[in-house]
mmCIF file of C-alpha atoms in Angstrom:
data_model
loop_
_atom_site.group_PDB
_atom_site.id
_atom_site.type_symbol
_atom_site.label_atom_id
_atom_site.label_comp_id
_atom_site.label_asym_id
_atom_site.label_seq_id
_atom_site.Cartn_x
_atom_site.Cartn_y
_atom_site.Cartn_z
ATOM 1 C CA MET A 1458 68.961 127.385 55.650
ATOM 2 C CA VAL A 1459 69.952 130.951 56.481
ATOM 3 C CA ASP A 1460 70.862 132.971 53.426
ATOM 4 C CA PRO A 1461 74.645 133.404 53.210
ATOM 5 C CA PRO A 1462 76.232 136.861 53.233
ATOM 6 C CA SER A 1463 76.318 138.603 49.896
ATOM 7 C CA ASN A 1464 80.082 138.197 49.527
ATOM 8 C CA GLN A 1465 79.602 134.423 49.593
ATOM 9 C CA MET A 1466 76.634 134.216 47.253
ATOM 10 C CA CYS A 1467 78.701 132.920 44.352
ATOM 11 C CA SER A 1468 80.328 130.125 46.402
ATOM 12 C CA ILE A 1469 77.317 128.813 48.397
ATOM 13 C CA ILE A 1470 74.095 127.892 46.609
ATOM 14 C CA SER A 1471 71.057 126.731 48.588
ATOM 15 C CA LEU A 1472 68.157 125.221 46.646
ATOM 16 C CA ASN A 1473 66.600 123.145 49.419
ATOM 17 C CA TYR A 1474 62.838 122.427 49.365
ATOM 18 C CA LYS A 1475 62.293 123.996 45.927
ATOM 19 C CA GLY A 1476 60.463 121.106 44.254
ATOM 20 C CA LEU A 1477 63.079 120.955 41.502
ATOM 21 C CA ASP A 1478 63.157 118.077 38.979
ATOM 22 C CA GLU A 1479 66.616 119.001 37.696
ATOM 23 C CA LEU A 1480 69.440 121.429 38.231
ATOM 24 C CA PRO A 1481 68.481 124.830 36.812
ATOM 25 C CA PRO A 1482 70.035 125.167 33.308
ATOM 26 C CA SER A 1483 70.972 128.746 34.116
ATOM 27 C CA MET A 1484 73.252 127.487 36.862
ATOM 28 C CA LEU A 1485 75.066 125.093 34.536
ATOM 29 C CA ASN A 1486 75.528 127.637 31.796
ATOM 30 C CA SER A 1487 76.824 130.398 34.045
ATOM 31 C CA HIS A 1488 80.406 131.587 34.148
ATOM 32 C CA LEU A 1489 80.086 131.348 37.947
ATOM 33 C CA THR A 1490 79.501 127.578 37.886
ATOM 34 C CA ALA A 1491 83.195 126.834 38.369
ATOM 35 C CA GLN A 1492 83.255 129.086 41.459
ATOM 36 C CA ILE A 1493 80.524 127.313 43.442
ATOM 37 C CA GLN A 1494 81.978 125.533 46.465
ATOM 38 C CA GLN A 1495 78.854 124.360 48.304
ATOM 39 C CA LEU A 1496 75.619 123.165 46.699
ATOM 40 C CA TYR A 1497 72.576 122.253 48.813
ATOM 41 C CA MET A 1498 69.644 120.572 47.054
ATOM 42 C CA LYS A 1499 67.881 118.743 49.857
ATOM 43 C CA SER A 1500 64.266 117.551 49.526
ATOM 44 C CA ASN A 1501 63.611 118.137 45.852
ATOM 45 C CA ARG A 1502 62.473 115.733 43.112
ATOM 46 C CA LEU A 1503 65.772 115.039 41.354
ATOM 47 C CA THR A 1504 66.101 111.611 39.713
ATOM 48 C CA THR A 1505 69.733 112.039 38.662
ATOM 49 C CA LEU A 1506 72.425 114.617 38.060
ATOM 50 C CA PRO A 1507 73.301 115.912 34.591
ATOM 51 C CA GLU A 1508 76.457 114.693 32.872
ATOM 52 C CA SER A 1509 77.607 118.320 32.933
ATOM 53 C CA VAL A 1510 78.021 118.148 36.737
ATOM 54 C CA HIS A 1511 81.757 118.091 36.029
ATOM 55 C CA GLN A 1512 81.542 121.856 35.459
ATOM 56 C CA PHE A 1513 81.477 122.422 39.231
ATOM 57 C CA LEU A 1514 85.250 122.410 39.354
ATOM 58 C CA SER A 1515 85.531 124.031 42.815
ATOM 59 C CA LEU A 1516 82.722 122.128 44.508
ATOM 60 C CA LYS A 1517 83.607 120.938 48.032
ATOM 61 C CA VAL A 1518 80.192 120.133 49.518
ATOM 62 C CA LEU A 1519 77.309 118.456 47.702
ATOM 63 C CA TYR A 1520 74.080 117.749 49.622
ATOM 64 C CA LEU A 1521 71.466 115.723 47.730
ATOM 65 C CA GLN A 1522 69.455 114.279 50.622
ATOM 66 C CA ASN A 1523 65.850 113.210 50.218
ATOM 67 C CA ASN A 1524 65.417 113.251 46.462
ATOM 68 C CA ARG A 1525 64.517 110.486 43.992
ATOM 69 C CA ILE A 1526 67.953 109.880 42.563
ATOM 70 C CA GLU A 1527 68.306 106.420 40.984
ATOM 71 C CA PHE A 1528 71.879 106.678 39.741
ATOM 72 C CA LEU A 1529 74.844 109.030 39.728
ATOM 73 C CA PRO A 1530 76.600 109.899 36.459
ATOM 74 C CA GLU A 1531 80.153 108.755 35.868
ATOM 75 C CA THR A 1532 81.181 112.388 35.513
ATOM 76 C CA ILE A 1533 80.766 112.862 39.258
ATOM 77 C CA GLY A 1534 84.324 111.542 39.431
ATOM 78 C CA ALA A 1535 85.468 114.831 37.891
ATOM 79 C CA LEU A 1536 84.665 116.756 41.092
ATOM 80 C CA LYS A 1537 88.291 116.647 42.200
ATOM 81 C CA ASN A 1538 87.819 119.071 45.111
ATOM 82 C CA LEU A 1539 84.764 117.404 46.647
ATOM 83 C CA GLU A 1540 85.162 116.800 50.402
ATOM 84 C CA LEU A 1541 81.603 115.904 51.420
ATOM 85 C CA LEU A 1542 79.013 113.959 49.432
ATOM 86 C CA ASP A 1543 75.587 113.231 50.930
ATOM 87 C CA VAL A 1544 73.166 111.193 48.797
ATOM 88 C CA SER A 1545 71.088 109.822 51.681
ATOM 89 C CA PHE A 1546 67.378 109.029 51.348
ATOM 90 C CA ASN A 1547 67.353 108.359 47.626
ATOM 91 C CA TYR A 1548 66.781 105.311 45.368
ATOM 92 C CA LEU A 1549 70.392 104.415 44.580
ATOM 93 C CA ASP A 1550 71.150 100.715 44.086
ATOM 94 C CA SER A 1551 74.842 101.317 43.373
ATOM 95 C CA LEU A 1552 77.591 103.904 43.463
ATOM 96 C CA PRO A 1553 79.699 104.464 40.326
ATOM 97 C CA GLN A 1554 83.231 103.074 40.201
ATOM 98 C CA GLU A 1555 84.351 106.546 39.179
ATOM 99 C CA ILE A 1556 83.907 107.617 42.785
ATOM 100 C CA LYS A 1557 87.544 106.564 43.186
ATOM 101 C CA HIS A 1558 88.609 109.827 41.550
ATOM 102 C CA LEU A 1559 87.263 111.890 44.462
ATOM 103 C CA GLN A 1560 90.652 111.909 46.117
ATOM 104 C CA LYS A 1561 89.824 114.755 48.517
ATOM 105 C CA LEU A 1562 86.581 113.196 49.753
ATOM 106 C CA LYS A 1563 86.459 113.044 53.563
ATOM 107 C CA ARG A 1564 82.798 112.238 54.262
ATOM 108 C CA LEU A 1565 80.509 109.954 52.294
ATOM 109 C CA TYR A 1566 76.889 109.499 53.396
ATOM 110 C CA ALA A 1567 74.471 107.197 51.582
ATOM 111 C CA PHE A 1568 71.910 106.348 54.282
ATOM 112 C CA SER A 1569 68.551 104.834 53.358
ATOM 113 C CA ASN A 1570 69.105 103.815 49.765
ATOM 114 C CA ARG A 1571 68.955 100.432 48.010
ATOM 115 C CA LEU A 1572 72.665 99.701 47.801
ATOM 116 C CA LYS A 1573 73.481 96.013 47.384
ATOM 117 C CA GLU A 1574 77.232 96.520 47.681
ATOM 118 C CA LEU A 1575 79.938 99.141 47.778
ATOM 119 C CA PRO A 1576 82.118 99.626 44.702
ATOM 120 C CA LYS A 1577 85.515 97.982 44.889
ATOM 121 C CA SER A 1578 87.053 101.311 43.908
ATOM 122 C CA ILE A 1579 86.058 102.790 47.270
ATOM 123 C CA GLU A 1580 89.445 101.560 48.517
ATOM 124 C CA ASP A 1581 91.071 104.388 46.556
ATOM 125 C CA LEU A 1582 89.475 107.105 48.717
ATOM 126 C CA GLN A 1583 92.604 107.536 50.786
ATOM 127 C CA ASN A 1584 91.367 110.672 52.587
ATOM 128 C CA LEU A 1585 87.960 109.283 53.587
ATOM 129 C CA GLU A 1586 87.293 109.793 57.312
ATOM 130 C CA VAL A 1587 83.578 109.001 57.656
ATOM 131 C CA LEU A 1588 81.587 106.329 55.809
ATOM 132 C CA GLY A 1589 77.847 106.115 56.475
ATOM 133 C CA VAL A 1590 75.774 103.525 54.593
ATOM 134 C CA MET A 1591 73.171 102.516 57.161
ATOM 135 C CA LYS A 1592 69.729 101.268 56.073
ATOM 136 C CA ASN A 1593 70.693 99.671 52.776
ATOM 137 C CA GLU A 1594 70.740 96.082 51.471
ATOM 138 C CA ILE A 1595 74.464 95.371 51.709
ATOM 139 C CA TYR A 1596 75.438 91.725 52.302
ATOM 140 C CA SER A 1597 79.225 92.101 52.423
ATOM 141 C CA LEU A 1598 81.944 94.734 52.401
ATOM 142 C CA PRO A 1599 84.866 94.697 49.955
ATOM 143 C CA SER A 1600 88.193 93.595 51.411
ATOM 144 C CA GLY A 1601 89.710 96.822 50.114
ATOM 145 C CA ILE A 1602 87.888 98.653 52.908
ATOM 146 C CA GLY A 1603 91.043 97.986 54.920
ATOM 147 C CA ARG A 1604 92.984 100.398 52.722
ATOM 148 C CA LEU A 1605 91.067 103.442 53.981
ATOM 149 C CA LYS A 1606 93.910 104.447 56.279
ATOM 150 C CA LYS A 1607 92.273 107.663 57.508
ATOM 151 C CA LEU A 1608 88.826 106.224 58.210
ATOM 152 C CA VAL A 1609 87.667 107.259 61.690
ATOM 153 C CA GLU A 1610 83.979 106.336 61.702
ATOM 154 C CA MET A 1611 82.007 103.656 59.853
ATOM 155 C CA ASN A 1612 78.255 103.157 60.171
ATOM 156 C CA VAL A 1613 76.752 100.096 58.477
ATOM 157 C CA ASP A 1614 73.653 99.710 60.682
ATOM 158 C CA SER A 1615 70.544 98.014 59.289
ATOM 159 C CA ASN A 1616 72.021 96.026 56.425
ATOM 160 C CA HIS A 1617 72.384 92.262 55.857
ATOM 161 C CA LEU A 1618 76.007 91.777 56.907
ATOM 162 C CA THR A 1619 77.024 88.390 58.344
ATOM 163 C CA GLY A 1620 80.602 89.443 59.039
ATOM 164 C CA PHE A 1621 83.461 91.776 58.165
ATOM 165 C CA PRO A 1622 86.550 91.195 56.023
ATOM 166 C CA ARG A 1623 89.635 90.581 58.159
ATOM 167 C CA GLU A 1624 91.252 93.565 56.428
ATOM 168 C CA LEU A 1625 88.996 95.775 58.546
ATOM 169 C CA CYS A 1626 91.593 95.417 61.306
ATOM 170 C CA ASN A 1627 94.068 97.389 59.164
ATOM 171 C CA LEU A 1628 92.130 100.586 59.873
ATOM 172 C CA GLN A 1629 94.557 102.056 62.370
ATOM 173 C CA CYS A 1630 92.612 105.332 62.784
ATOM 174 C CA LEU A 1631 89.157 103.794 63.314
ATOM 175 C CA LYS A 1632 87.421 105.109 66.435
ATOM 176 C CA GLU A 1633 83.826 104.001 65.945
ATOM 177 C CA LEU A 1634 82.305 100.960 64.276
ATOM 178 C CA SER A 1635 78.516 100.701 64.251
ATOM 179 C CA ALA A 1636 76.915 97.582 62.790
ATOM 180 C CA SER A 1637 73.670 97.212 64.724
ATOM 181 C CA ASN A 1638 70.658 95.421 63.280
ATOM 182 C CA ASN A 1639 72.484 93.127 60.849
ATOM 183 C CA ASN A 1640 72.899 89.341 60.618
ATOM 184 C CA LEU A 1641 76.361 89.246 62.164
ATOM 185 C CA ILE A 1642 77.697 85.865 63.223
ATOM 186 C CA THR A 1643 81.356 86.720 63.740
ATOM 187 C CA LEU A 1644 83.598 89.726 64.312
ATOM 188 C CA PRO A 1645 87.221 89.935 63.116
ATOM 189 C CA LEU A 1646 89.505 88.166 65.582
ATOM 190 C CA ASP A 1647 91.940 91.110 65.716
ATOM 191 C CA LEU A 1648 89.294 93.806 66.109
ATOM 192 C CA GLY A 1649 90.520 94.678 69.611
ATOM 193 C CA ARG A 1650 94.013 95.345 68.286
ATOM 194 C CA ILE A 1651 92.964 98.522 66.480
ATOM 195 C CA PRO A 1652 94.726 101.034 68.753
ATOM 196 C CA THR A 1653 92.306 103.931 68.261
ATOM 197 C CA LEU A 1654 89.037 102.004 68.653
ATOM 198 C CA VAL A 1655 86.658 103.576 71.198
ATOM 199 C CA ASN A 1656 83.108 102.525 70.287
ATOM 200 C CA VAL A 1657 81.782 99.225 68.916
ATOM 201 C CA PHE A 1658 78.018 98.962 68.465
ATOM 202 C CA VAL A 1659 76.641 95.590 67.349
ATOM 203 C CA ASP A 1660 73.217 95.659 69.018
ATOM 204 C CA ASN A 1661 70.394 93.502 67.683
ATOM 205 C CA ASN A 1662 72.482 90.809 66.014
ATOM 206 C CA PRO A 1663 70.804 87.684 67.423
ATOM 207 C CA LEU A 1664 73.318 85.219 65.925
ATOM 208 C CA LEU A 1665 76.333 87.015 67.392
ATOM 209 C CA ASN A 1666 77.144 84.721 70.313
ATOM 210 C CA TRP A 1667 80.720 85.718 71.065
ATOM 211 C CA LEU A 1668 83.220 88.563 71.110
ATOM 212 C CA PRO A 1669 86.864 88.173 70.000
ATOM 213 C CA LEU A 1670 89.351 87.621 72.819
ATOM 214 C CA SER A 1671 91.425 90.494 71.421
ATOM 215 C CA LEU A 1672 88.795 92.898 72.752
ATOM 216 C CA LYS A 1673 89.599 92.008 76.358
ATOM 217 C CA SER A 1674 93.338 92.561 75.915
ATOM 218 C CA THR A 1675 93.155 96.039 74.408
ATOM 219 C CA THR A 1676 94.882 98.771 76.386
ATOM 220 C CA CYS A 1677 92.204 101.388 75.798
ATOM 221 C CA LYS A 1678 88.683 101.242 77.165
ATOM 222 C CA ILE A 1679 86.182 100.294 74.474
ATOM 223 C CA ASN A 1680 82.486 101.069 74.798
ATOM 224 C CA PHE A 1681 80.324 98.147 73.659
ATOM 225 C CA GLY A 1682 76.751 98.040 72.464
ATOM 226 C CA ILE A 1683 75.705 94.372 72.522
ATOM 227 C CA ASN A 1684 72.031 94.508 73.469
ATOM 228 C CA ARG A 1685 69.855 91.727 72.001
ATOM 229 C CA CYS A 1686 72.849 89.698 70.828
ATOM 230 C CA GLY A 1687 73.043 85.932 71.183
ATOM 231 C CA THR A 1688 70.464 83.233 70.659
ATOM 232 C CA ASP A 1689 69.659 79.821 72.112
ATOM 233 C CA ALA A 1690 68.455 78.295 68.872
ATOM 234 C CA LEU A 1691 69.416 78.651 65.225
ATOM 235 C CA PRO A 1692 66.813 79.633 62.654
ATOM 236 C CA GLU A 1693 65.674 76.646 60.589
ATOM 237 C CA HIS A 1694 66.975 78.046 57.323
ATOM 238 C CA THR A 1695 70.564 78.194 58.653
ATOM 239 C CA GLY A 1696 70.642 74.577 59.826
ATOM 240 C CA ARG A 1697 72.777 73.415 56.911
ATOM 241 C CA ILE A 1698 75.240 76.274 57.167
ATOM 242 C CA TYR A 1699 76.289 76.708 60.774
ATOM 243 C CA GLN A 1700 77.537 74.155 63.284
ATOM 244 C CA LYS A 1701 76.315 74.418 66.852
ATOM 245 C CA VAL A 1702 78.682 73.090 69.508
ATOM 246 C CA ASN A 1703 77.733 72.308 73.102
ATOM 247 C CA ILE A 1704 80.365 72.691 75.799
ATOM 248 C CA ARG A 1705 79.816 71.256 79.274
ATOM 249 C CA TRP A 1706 81.489 73.233 82.039
ATOM 250 C CA LYS A 1707 81.730 72.063 85.643
ATOM 251 C CA ASN A 1708 78.630 73.900 86.800
ATOM 252 C CA SER A 1709 76.812 74.817 83.603
ATOM 253 C CA GLU A 1710 76.386 74.142 79.909
ATOM 254 C CA THR A 1711 76.910 76.589 77.081
ATOM 255 C CA SER A 1712 76.430 76.663 73.292
ATOM 256 C CA ILE A 1713 78.490 78.419 70.648
ATOM 257 C CA ILE A 1714 78.199 78.729 66.871
ATOM 258 C CA LEU A 1715 81.229 78.007 64.753
ATOM 259 C CA PRO A 1716 82.297 80.957 62.552
ATOM 260 C CA GLU A 1717 80.979 80.876 59.007
ATOM 261 C CA GLU A 1718 84.448 80.509 57.481
ATOM 262 C CA ILE A 1719 84.884 77.041 59.033
ATOM 263 C CA SER A 1720 81.323 75.831 59.395
ATOM 264 C CA HIS A 1721 80.164 76.654 55.868
ATOM 265 C CA PRO A 1722 82.688 74.487 53.952
ATOM 266 C CA MET A 1723 82.438 71.766 56.604
ATOM 267 C CA SER A 1724 78.706 71.762 57.251
ATOM 268 C CA PRO A 1725 78.325 67.932 56.982
ATOM 269 C CA VAL A 1726 81.256 67.391 59.381
ATOM 270 C CA THR A 1727 80.635 66.828 63.076
ATOM 271 C CA PRO A 1728 82.484 68.899 65.697
ATOM 272 C CA GLU A 1729 84.350 65.738 66.739
ATOM 273 C CA VAL A 1730 85.793 65.274 63.239
ATOM 274 C CA LEU A 1731 86.567 68.986 62.982
ATOM 275 C CA SER A 1732 88.601 68.852 66.197
ATOM 276 C CA LEU A 1733 90.471 65.648 65.309
ATOM 277 C CA PRO A 1734 93.659 67.328 63.948
ATOM 278 C CA LEU A 1735 93.996 69.226 67.212
ATOM 279 C CA LEU A 1736 93.862 66.114 69.350
ATOM 280 C CA HIS A 1737 97.080 64.675 67.940
ATOM 281 C CA GLY A 1738 99.095 67.565 69.325
ATOM 282 C CA ILE A 1739 97.446 68.089 72.716
ATOM 283 C CA GLN A 1740 96.204 64.651 73.704
ATOM 284 C CA ARG A 1741 98.982 64.309 76.286
ATOM 285 C CA ARG A 1742 98.041 67.515 78.084
ATOM 286 C CA SER A 1743 96.009 67.403 81.265
ATOM 287 C CA PRO A 1744 92.339 68.282 80.897
ATOM 288 C CA SER A 1745 91.246 71.864 81.507
ATOM 289 C CA THR A 1746 90.288 72.699 85.054
ATOM 290 C CA ASP A 1747 87.396 74.766 83.774
ATOM 291 C CA CYS A 1748 85.809 72.428 81.258
ATOM 292 C CA SER A 1749 84.859 68.797 81.699
ATOM 293 C CA GLY A 1750 82.860 67.985 78.598
ATOM 294 C CA VAL A 1751 85.010 68.899 75.621
ATOM 295 C CA THR A 1752 87.939 66.953 74.185
ATOM 296 C CA ILE A 1753 90.047 70.030 73.354
ATOM 297 C CA ASN A 1754 91.958 71.712 76.150
ATOM 298 C CA LEU A 1755 90.498 75.215 76.334
ATOM 299 C CA SER A 1756 92.640 78.236 77.065
ATOM 300 C CA GLN A 1757 92.226 79.874 80.449
ATOM 301 C CA ASP A 1758 91.438 83.094 78.566
ATOM 302 C CA ALA A 1759 87.878 81.801 78.171
ATOM 303 C CA LYS A 1760 86.884 82.915 81.646
ATOM 304 C CA PHE A 1761 87.595 86.570 80.793
ATOM 305 C CA THR A 1762 85.261 86.796 77.811
ATOM 306 C CA PHE A 1763 81.747 88.206 77.808
ATOM 307 C CA ARG A 1764 80.572 85.297 75.704
ATOM 308 C CA VAL A 1765 82.190 81.991 74.807
ATOM 309 C CA PRO A 1766 84.568 82.584 71.880
ATOM 310 C CA PRO A 1767 84.620 80.296 68.843
ATOM 311 C CA LEU A 1768 86.102 76.846 69.196
ATOM 312 C CA LEU A 1769 88.701 77.584 66.519
ATOM 313 C CA GLU A 1770 90.158 80.577 68.367
ATOM 314 C CA LEU A 1771 90.333 78.762 71.696
ATOM 315 C CA SER A 1772 92.015 75.799 70.073
ATOM 316 C CA LEU A 1773 94.606 77.920 68.304
ATOM 317 C CA ARG A 1774 95.410 79.741 71.532
ATOM 318 C CA SER A 1775 95.977 76.431 73.306
ATOM 319 C CA CYS A 1776 98.266 75.283 70.511
ATOM 320 C CA TYR A 1777 100.174 78.561 70.596
ATOM 321 C CA ASN A 1778 100.771 78.282 74.344
ATOM 322 C CA GLN A 1779 102.138 74.789 73.888
ATOM 323 C CA TYR A 1780 104.312 75.939 71.010
ATOM 324 C CA GLU A 1781 105.895 78.613 73.197
ATOM 325 C CA THR A 1782 106.866 76.075 75.843
ATOM 326 C CA ASN A 1783 107.953 73.362 73.450
ATOM 327 C CA LYS A 1784 109.636 74.394 70.212
ATOM 328 C CA THR A 1785 109.140 70.935 68.771
ATOM 329 C CA MET A 1786 105.503 71.913 68.263
ATOM 330 C CA ALA A 1787 106.466 73.693 65.035
ATOM 331 C CA GLY A 1788 105.749 70.629 62.940
ATOM 332 C CA PHE A 1789 102.326 70.164 64.487
ATOM 333 C CA TYR A 1790 101.526 73.843 63.989
ATOM 334 C CA GLU A 1791 102.143 73.490 60.264
ATOM 335 C CA LYS A 1792 99.945 70.393 60.158
ATOM 336 C CA LEU A 1793 97.209 72.270 62.022
ATOM 337 C CA ALA A 1794 97.305 75.120 59.512
ATOM 338 C CA ASP A 1795 96.658 72.614 56.706
ATOM 339 C CA HIS A 1796 93.344 71.665 58.326
ATOM 340 C CA VAL A 1797 92.106 75.224 58.906
ATOM 341 C CA PRO A 1798 90.205 76.575 55.865
#
């Protein structure tokens, strides 16, 4: 890093590539500590930060990339003016709940750590605009992620995610969602209704066999990354968890995987039993002109999708169309809701 001008020396401190095991005591005991606004300590040998880190009262930028940090002290929550925190390429397996006190934080980067989950308190970061946690060991995101009203970009590549909480669709400022190289099976049904969404990258998710219909109805053009998505066969170890449904069209045959939220609690149930409640309300309708081998009348929206959407969504759309044309369907709609987990 280029040395800053002399009139900024007290506000910008660069200690990159110094081989440091800890913050210099002289820095912590100085009367200038409270005046430091940017602290760069990339590529050292730090294993943690001292409890006295709260002395950096004016700190706005804290770069701690490529160290050996195993945990962050609770006192990091005292950095009330912090706007950027980068702890990428360390050994963190968690972030402290006290991170919620960083109310001015706009960018949080924690790439290439050992995070198993994000703290629930992350929902309190109401000014967060960028969240980057790629290359960790995260299996699920907290539902409170939907409260980050200013979030513009989220990168969760290379984790173990199988899906997203439905609250994700509350992010009305989100422009880019990147979740490549995970174990995704489903995407939120209302994902395409986020008005600001521009980029969705879900490459290399072999069990992701469909995209929500809401993505085709969005008014803005969305750029998709869906390379190496979809599979013809389920891995053996998921055989008891996910239902595979075959649909025979007039000129071809296709397979879809039921979303986890319905297939997991109903894994012993056959697709025929699962669809039984729907048949009572639509059995008098004429069969679909597009599909000849399924008992449920599929919505015509199916022909506009990149991949066949889940059976549940198609069925609900068919029921909704019937409800609009026949108000007496209200009773059946309530009965249908009782059978959907």
